[in-house]
mmCIF file of C-alpha atoms in Angstrom:
data_model
loop_
_atom_site.group_PDB
_atom_site.id
_atom_site.type_symbol
_atom_site.label_atom_id
_atom_site.label_comp_id
_atom_site.label_asym_id
_atom_site.label_seq_id
_atom_site.Cartn_x
_atom_site.Cartn_y
_atom_site.Cartn_z
ATOM 1 C CA GLU A 1 124.483 83.237 88.492
ATOM 2 C CA VAL A 2 122.379 86.162 87.187
ATOM 3 C CA GLN A 3 123.372 89.093 89.400
ATOM 4 C CA LEU A 4 123.671 92.875 89.184
ATOM 5 C CA VAL A 5 126.587 94.380 91.389
ATOM 6 C CA GLN A 6 126.123 97.937 92.224
ATOM 7 C CA SER A 7 129.070 100.379 93.070
ATOM 8 C CA GLY A 8 129.730 101.163 96.735
ATOM 9 C CA ALA A 9 128.111 103.825 99.275
ATOM 10 C CA GLU A 10 129.073 107.158 98.526
ATOM 11 C CA VAL A 11 129.293 110.549 100.842
ATOM 12 C CA LYS A 12 129.356 113.832 98.764
ATOM 13 C CA LYS A 13 128.538 117.694 98.869
ATOM 14 C CA PRO A 14 125.804 120.060 97.496
ATOM 15 C CA GLY A 15 126.801 120.911 94.234
ATOM 16 C CA GLU A 16 129.557 118.051 93.917
ATOM 17 C CA SER A 17 129.160 115.416 90.838
ATOM 18 C CA LEU A 18 128.622 111.940 91.028
ATOM 19 C CA LYS A 19 128.386 108.733 88.716
ATOM 20 C CA ILE A 20 127.230 105.425 90.523
ATOM 21 C CA SER A 21 127.352 101.962 88.638
ATOM 22 C CA CYS A 22 125.301 98.572 88.095
ATOM 23 C CA LYS A 23 127.281 95.714 86.861
ATOM 24 C CA GLY A 24 125.484 92.653 85.236
ATOM 25 C CA SER A 25 126.828 89.409 84.478
ATOM 26 C CA ARG A 26 126.236 89.039 80.996
ATOM 27 C CA ASN A 27 123.508 86.665 80.911
ATOM 28 C CA ALA A 28 121.875 89.239 83.112
ATOM 29 C CA PHE A 29 122.701 92.409 81.042
ATOM 30 C CA THR A 30 122.747 91.804 77.392
ATOM 31 C CA SER A 31 119.464 92.566 75.346
ATOM 32 C CA TYR A 32 117.594 93.668 78.618
ATOM 33 C CA TRP A 33 116.232 96.853 79.895
ATOM 34 C CA ILE A 34 117.677 98.110 83.065
ATOM 35 C CA GLY A 35 115.923 100.493 85.234
ATOM 36 C CA TRP A 36 116.818 102.682 88.501
ATOM 37 C CA VAL A 37 114.752 103.187 91.163
ATOM 38 C CA ARG A 38 114.830 105.538 94.333
ATOM 39 C CA GLN A 39 114.309 104.974 97.716
ATOM 40 C CA MET A 40 114.277 107.948 100.449
ATOM 41 C CA PRO A 41 115.445 107.032 104.003
ATOM 42 C CA GLY A 42 112.377 105.704 105.133
ATOM 43 C CA LYS A 43 110.212 106.158 102.181
ATOM 44 C CA GLY A 44 108.779 104.240 99.181
ATOM 45 C CA LEU A 45 109.921 103.188 95.857
ATOM 46 C CA GLU A 46 110.196 105.471 93.193
ATOM 47 C CA TRP A 47 110.903 104.404 89.418
ATOM 48 C CA MET A 48 113.073 106.880 87.943
ATOM 49 C CA GLY A 49 114.138 105.509 84.585
ATOM 50 C CA ILE A 50 115.046 103.158 82.388
ATOM 51 C CA ILE A 51 118.001 102.004 79.773
ATOM 52 C CA TYR A 52 118.635 99.603 76.908
ATOM 53 C CA PRO A 53 122.442 99.142 77.402
ATOM 54 C CA ASP A 54 122.363 97.794 74.184
ATOM 55 C CA ASP A 55 121.714 101.157 72.144
ATOM 56 C CA SER A 56 121.254 103.315 75.177
ATOM 57 C CA ASP A 57 117.842 104.271 74.477
ATOM 58 C CA THR A 58 116.311 105.564 77.564
ATOM 59 C CA ARG A 59 112.977 106.725 79.383
ATOM 60 C CA TYR A 60 113.070 109.192 82.059
ATOM 61 C CA SER A 61 110.270 109.376 84.763
ATOM 62 C CA PRO A 62 109.394 112.486 84.669
ATOM 63 C CA SER A 63 109.646 113.698 88.145
ATOM 64 C CA PHE A 64 113.707 112.992 87.277
ATOM 65 C CA GLN A 65 113.929 114.115 83.377
ATOM 66 C CA GLY A 66 116.660 116.712 83.599
ATOM 67 C CA GLN A 67 118.200 115.887 86.823
ATOM 68 C CA VAL A 68 119.923 112.448 86.348
ATOM 69 C CA THR A 69 121.575 110.988 83.656
ATOM 70 C CA PHE A 70 121.363 107.286 82.630
ATOM 71 C CA SER A 71 124.277 105.538 80.131
ATOM 72 C CA ALA A 72 125.746 102.270 79.868
ATOM 73 C CA ASP A 73 129.008 100.731 78.508
ATOM 74 C CA LYS A 74 127.732 96.984 76.990
ATOM 75 C CA SER A 75 131.096 95.982 76.559
ATOM 76 C CA ILE A 76 131.156 95.724 80.385
ATOM 77 C CA THR A 77 127.875 94.957 81.009
ATOM 78 C CA THR A 78 127.608 98.177 82.954
ATOM 79 C CA ALA A 79 124.978 100.833 83.470
ATOM 80 C CA TYR A 80 125.319 104.202 85.377
ATOM 81 C CA LEU A 81 123.639 106.860 86.890
ATOM 82 C CA GLN A 82 124.981 110.214 87.252
ATOM 83 C CA TRP A 83 124.345 113.591 88.518
ATOM 84 C CA SER A 84 126.199 116.764 87.863
ATOM 85 C CA SER A 85 125.223 118.663 90.740
ATOM 86 C CA LEU A 86 123.926 116.800 93.643
ATOM 87 C CA LYS A 87 121.610 118.018 96.304
ATOM 88 C CA ALA A 88 120.897 117.154 99.704
ATOM 89 C CA SER A 89 117.687 115.805 98.721
ATOM 90 C CA ASP A 90 118.953 113.325 96.517
ATOM 91 C CA THR A 91 120.047 111.518 99.924
ATOM 92 C CA ALA A 92 118.610 107.859 99.211
ATOM 93 C CA MET A 93 119.243 104.434 98.450
ATOM 94 C CA TYR A 94 119.746 103.933 94.736
ATOM 95 C CA TYR A 95 118.686 100.239 93.214
ATOM 96 C CA CYS A 96 119.312 99.306 89.968
ATOM 97 C CA ALA A 97 116.971 96.370 88.421
ATOM 98 C CA ARG A 98 116.464 94.238 85.183
ATOM 99 C CA HIS A 99 113.389 93.880 83.568
ATOM 100 C CA THR A 100 112.304 90.244 83.303
ATOM 101 C CA VAL A 101 111.710 89.504 79.522
ATOM 102 C CA PRO A 102 114.711 90.811 76.965
ATOM 103 C CA GLY A 103 114.180 93.393 74.789
ATOM 104 C CA THR A 104 110.796 94.862 76.114
ATOM 105 C CA ASP A 105 110.151 98.181 77.852
ATOM 106 C CA HIS A 106 107.094 96.833 79.613
ATOM 107 C CA ASP A 107 107.852 94.846 82.446
ATOM 108 C CA ALA A 108 108.572 94.059 85.992
ATOM 109 C CA PHE A 109 111.645 93.933 87.635
ATOM 110 C CA ASP A 110 113.054 90.688 88.479
ATOM 111 C CA ILE A 111 116.797 90.680 89.126
ATOM 112 C CA TRP A 112 117.633 93.807 91.588
ATOM 113 C CA GLY A 113 121.240 94.879 92.380
ATOM 114 C CA GLN A 114 122.111 95.505 95.943
ATOM 115 C CA GLY A 115 121.686 99.273 96.298
ATOM 116 C CA THR A 116 123.993 102.138 96.461
ATOM 117 C CA MET A 117 123.626 104.907 99.187
ATOM 118 C CA VAL A 118 124.040 108.207 98.483
ATOM 119 C CA THR A 119 124.527 110.940 101.185
ATOM 120 C CA VAL A 120 124.705 114.311 100.313
ATOM 121 C CA SER A 121 125.571 116.696 103.048
ATOM 122 C CA SER A 122 127.848 119.582 103.747
ATOM 123 C CA GLU B 1 99.762 109.976 85.213
ATOM 124 C CA ILE B 2 98.535 107.017 86.590
ATOM 125 C CA VAL B 3 98.646 106.896 90.721
ATOM 126 C CA LEU B 4 98.670 104.169 92.824
ATOM 127 C CA THR B 5 97.274 103.794 96.288
ATOM 128 C CA GLN B 6 97.887 101.019 98.550
ATOM 129 C CA SER B 7 95.631 100.101 101.910
ATOM 130 C CA PRO B 8 95.793 99.854 104.433
ATOM 131 C CA GLY B 9 99.185 101.288 105.273
ATOM 132 C CA THR B 10 99.978 98.862 108.107
ATOM 133 C CA LEU B 11 98.650 95.559 108.533
ATOM 134 C CA SER B 12 99.213 94.219 112.026
ATOM 135 C CA LEU B 13 98.374 90.061 111.967
ATOM 136 C CA SER B 14 99.621 86.848 113.484
ATOM 137 C CA PRO B 15 101.583 83.899 111.815
ATOM 138 C CA GLY B 16 98.814 81.956 110.174
ATOM 139 C CA GLU B 17 96.728 84.302 109.455
ATOM 140 C CA ARG B 18 95.605 85.779 105.956
ATOM 141 C CA ALA B 19 96.681 88.897 104.748
ATOM 142 C CA THR B 20 94.865 90.901 102.341
ATOM 143 C CA LEU B 21 96.366 93.557 100.614
ATOM 144 C CA SER B 22 95.113 96.081 98.280
ATOM 145 C CA CYS B 23 96.464 98.582 95.399
ATOM 146 C CA ARG B 24 93.874 100.948 93.713
ATOM 147 C CA ALA B 25 94.580 102.504 90.755
ATOM 148 C CA SER B 26 93.714 106.061 89.799
ATOM 149 C CA GLN B 27 93.178 104.818 85.954
ATOM 150 C CA SER B 28 92.345 101.363 84.620
ATOM 151 C CA VAL B 29 95.623 99.526 84.159
ATOM 152 C CA SER B 30 96.082 96.498 82.122
ATOM 153 C CA SER B 31 96.360 93.346 84.369
ATOM 154 C CA SER B 32 99.479 92.276 82.350
ATOM 155 C CA TYR B 33 101.417 95.506 84.094
ATOM 156 C CA LEU B 34 100.690 95.150 87.519
ATOM 157 C CA ALA B 35 103.304 93.376 89.775
ATOM 158 C CA TRP B 36 104.014 93.094 93.512
ATOM 159 C CA TYR B 37 107.441 93.312 95.499
ATOM 160 C CA GLN B 38 108.280 92.334 98.915
ATOM 161 C CA GLN B 39 110.756 94.304 100.973
ATOM 162 C CA LYS B 40 112.683 93.477 104.153
ATOM 163 C CA PRO B 41 114.738 95.952 106.005
ATOM 164 C CA GLY B 42 118.040 96.433 104.697
ATOM 165 C CA GLN B 43 117.251 94.509 101.673
ATOM 166 C CA ALA B 44 116.590 95.214 97.717
ATOM 167 C CA PRO B 45 112.759 94.633 96.633
ATOM 168 C CA ARG B 46 112.093 91.200 95.497
ATOM 169 C CA LEU B 47 109.547 90.331 92.936
ATOM 170 C CA LEU B 48 106.503 88.401 93.842
ATOM 171 C CA ILE B 49 103.871 88.336 91.278
ATOM 172 C CA TYR B 50 103.874 89.976 87.689
ATOM 173 C CA GLY B 51 100.963 90.167 85.124
ATOM 174 C CA ALA B 52 98.446 90.538 88.249
ATOM 175 C CA SER B 53 98.514 87.228 89.011
ATOM 176 C CA SER B 54 101.697 85.236 87.588
ATOM 177 C CA ARG B 55 103.867 84.135 90.369
ATOM 178 C CA ALA B 56 107.579 84.916 90.015
ATOM 179 C CA THR B 57 110.415 82.132 89.867
ATOM 180 C CA GLY B 58 110.595 80.361 93.347
ATOM 181 C CA ILE B 59 107.755 82.150 94.859
ATOM 182 C CA PRO B 60 105.870 80.313 97.486
ATOM 183 C CA ASP B 61 102.427 79.238 96.434
ATOM 184 C CA ARG B 62 100.865 80.855 99.569
ATOM 185 C CA PHE B 63 101.408 84.167 97.563
ATOM 186 C CA SER B 64 98.882 84.972 95.082
ATOM 187 C CA GLY B 65 97.791 88.021 93.218
ATOM 188 C CA SER B 66 94.184 89.272 91.552
ATOM 189 C CA GLY B 67 91.943 91.726 90.241
ATOM 190 C CA SER B 68 91.713 94.134 86.846
ATOM 191 C CA GLY B 69 90.936 97.505 86.145
ATOM 192 C CA THR B 70 91.560 99.508 89.002
ATOM 193 C CA ASP B 71 91.569 96.972 91.938
ATOM 194 C CA PHE B 72 94.174 94.325 92.360
ATOM 195 C CA THR B 73 94.813 92.270 95.252
ATOM 196 C CA LEU B 74 97.863 90.491 96.698
ATOM 197 C CA THR B 75 96.887 87.474 99.496
ATOM 198 C CA ILE B 76 99.200 85.666 101.610
ATOM 199 C CA SER B 77 96.870 82.931 102.433
ATOM 200 C CA ARG B 78 98.861 81.996 105.601
ATOM 201 C CA LEU B 79 101.546 84.217 106.925
ATOM 202 C CA GLU B 80 104.772 82.723 107.791
ATOM 203 C CA PRO B 81 107.463 84.767 110.227
ATOM 204 C CA GLU B 82 109.365 85.672 106.976
ATOM 205 C CA ASP B 83 106.829 87.257 105.076
ATOM 206 C CA PHE B 84 106.600 90.151 107.607
ATOM 207 C CA ALA B 85 107.421 93.229 105.605
ATOM 208 C CA VAL B 86 106.666 95.728 103.102
ATOM 209 C CA TYR B 87 104.669 95.152 100.003
ATOM 210 C CA TYR B 88 104.651 97.397 97.050
ATOM 211 C CA CYS B 89 102.184 97.237 94.217
ATOM 212 C CA GLN B 90 103.912 98.501 90.688
ATOM 213 C CA ARG B 91 101.976 99.433 87.204
ATOM 214 C CA TYR B 92 104.792 99.174 84.757
ATOM 215 C CA GLY B 93 104.222 99.758 80.682
ATOM 216 C CA GLY B 94 104.995 103.036 79.717
ATOM 217 C CA SER B 95 105.553 105.553 82.464
ATOM 218 C CA GLN B 96 105.963 103.187 85.842
ATOM 219 C CA THR B 97 104.817 103.824 89.228
ATOM 220 C CA PHE B 98 104.973 102.217 92.592
ATOM 221 C CA GLY B 99 102.343 102.309 95.662
ATOM 222 C CA GLN B 100 103.165 103.653 98.533
ATOM 223 C CA GLY B 101 103.457 100.209 100.438
ATOM 224 C CA THR B 102 101.938 98.027 102.759
ATOM 225 C CA LYS B 103 103.688 97.100 106.040
ATOM 226 C CA VAL B 104 102.617 93.887 107.395
ATOM 227 C CA GLU B 105 103.505 93.648 110.963
ATOM 228 C CA ILE B 106 103.452 91.010 113.707
ATOM 229 C CA LYS B 107 100.590 91.544 115.817
#
């Protein structure tokens, strides 16, 4: 089955670091761009950016550039989203999602992870 | 940066009725790069339409997309109980963006 499985919910304090993961079945991952989408509580979807795990090429939304870092380990078909210093405003659900067509960075997301809830509170 | 504005914010309809959702872009968008998603509470979004009018795999034909330039529409021909949800449009290609969503609720 083609799927993306994300790591579990996290509760962190402001200033802490965090790295969440998104693991794909091999046929869901190889040669596809993987994106990250934020959804703050009760709000809409925000595109954070995308990464191409085959060579770790990245595209960041201007709103998230410098705030988060994407990485990937293609050998274990896993993409990561990390923060070096969390803020309360980072509290949100974070989804990874796969582009529909392999190799293109101009595409919709057809496969989504189940989401990782990140709560940042003192 | 292209901004997508969806209307109405909330649509109150009964099962069996037709739903028409609008997505307006601040600048012209290539039709190839416009998608629609459905999101139910507690679930990840699901791709419905890509390329403005192509249904994704497994999407019932009561869902249809149309439009070009700056005006796009998602139509649900006859609402089923499972269609009550929030719908988002998305412009992809380059820097991507989502609309703010339209909630379709039971009247």
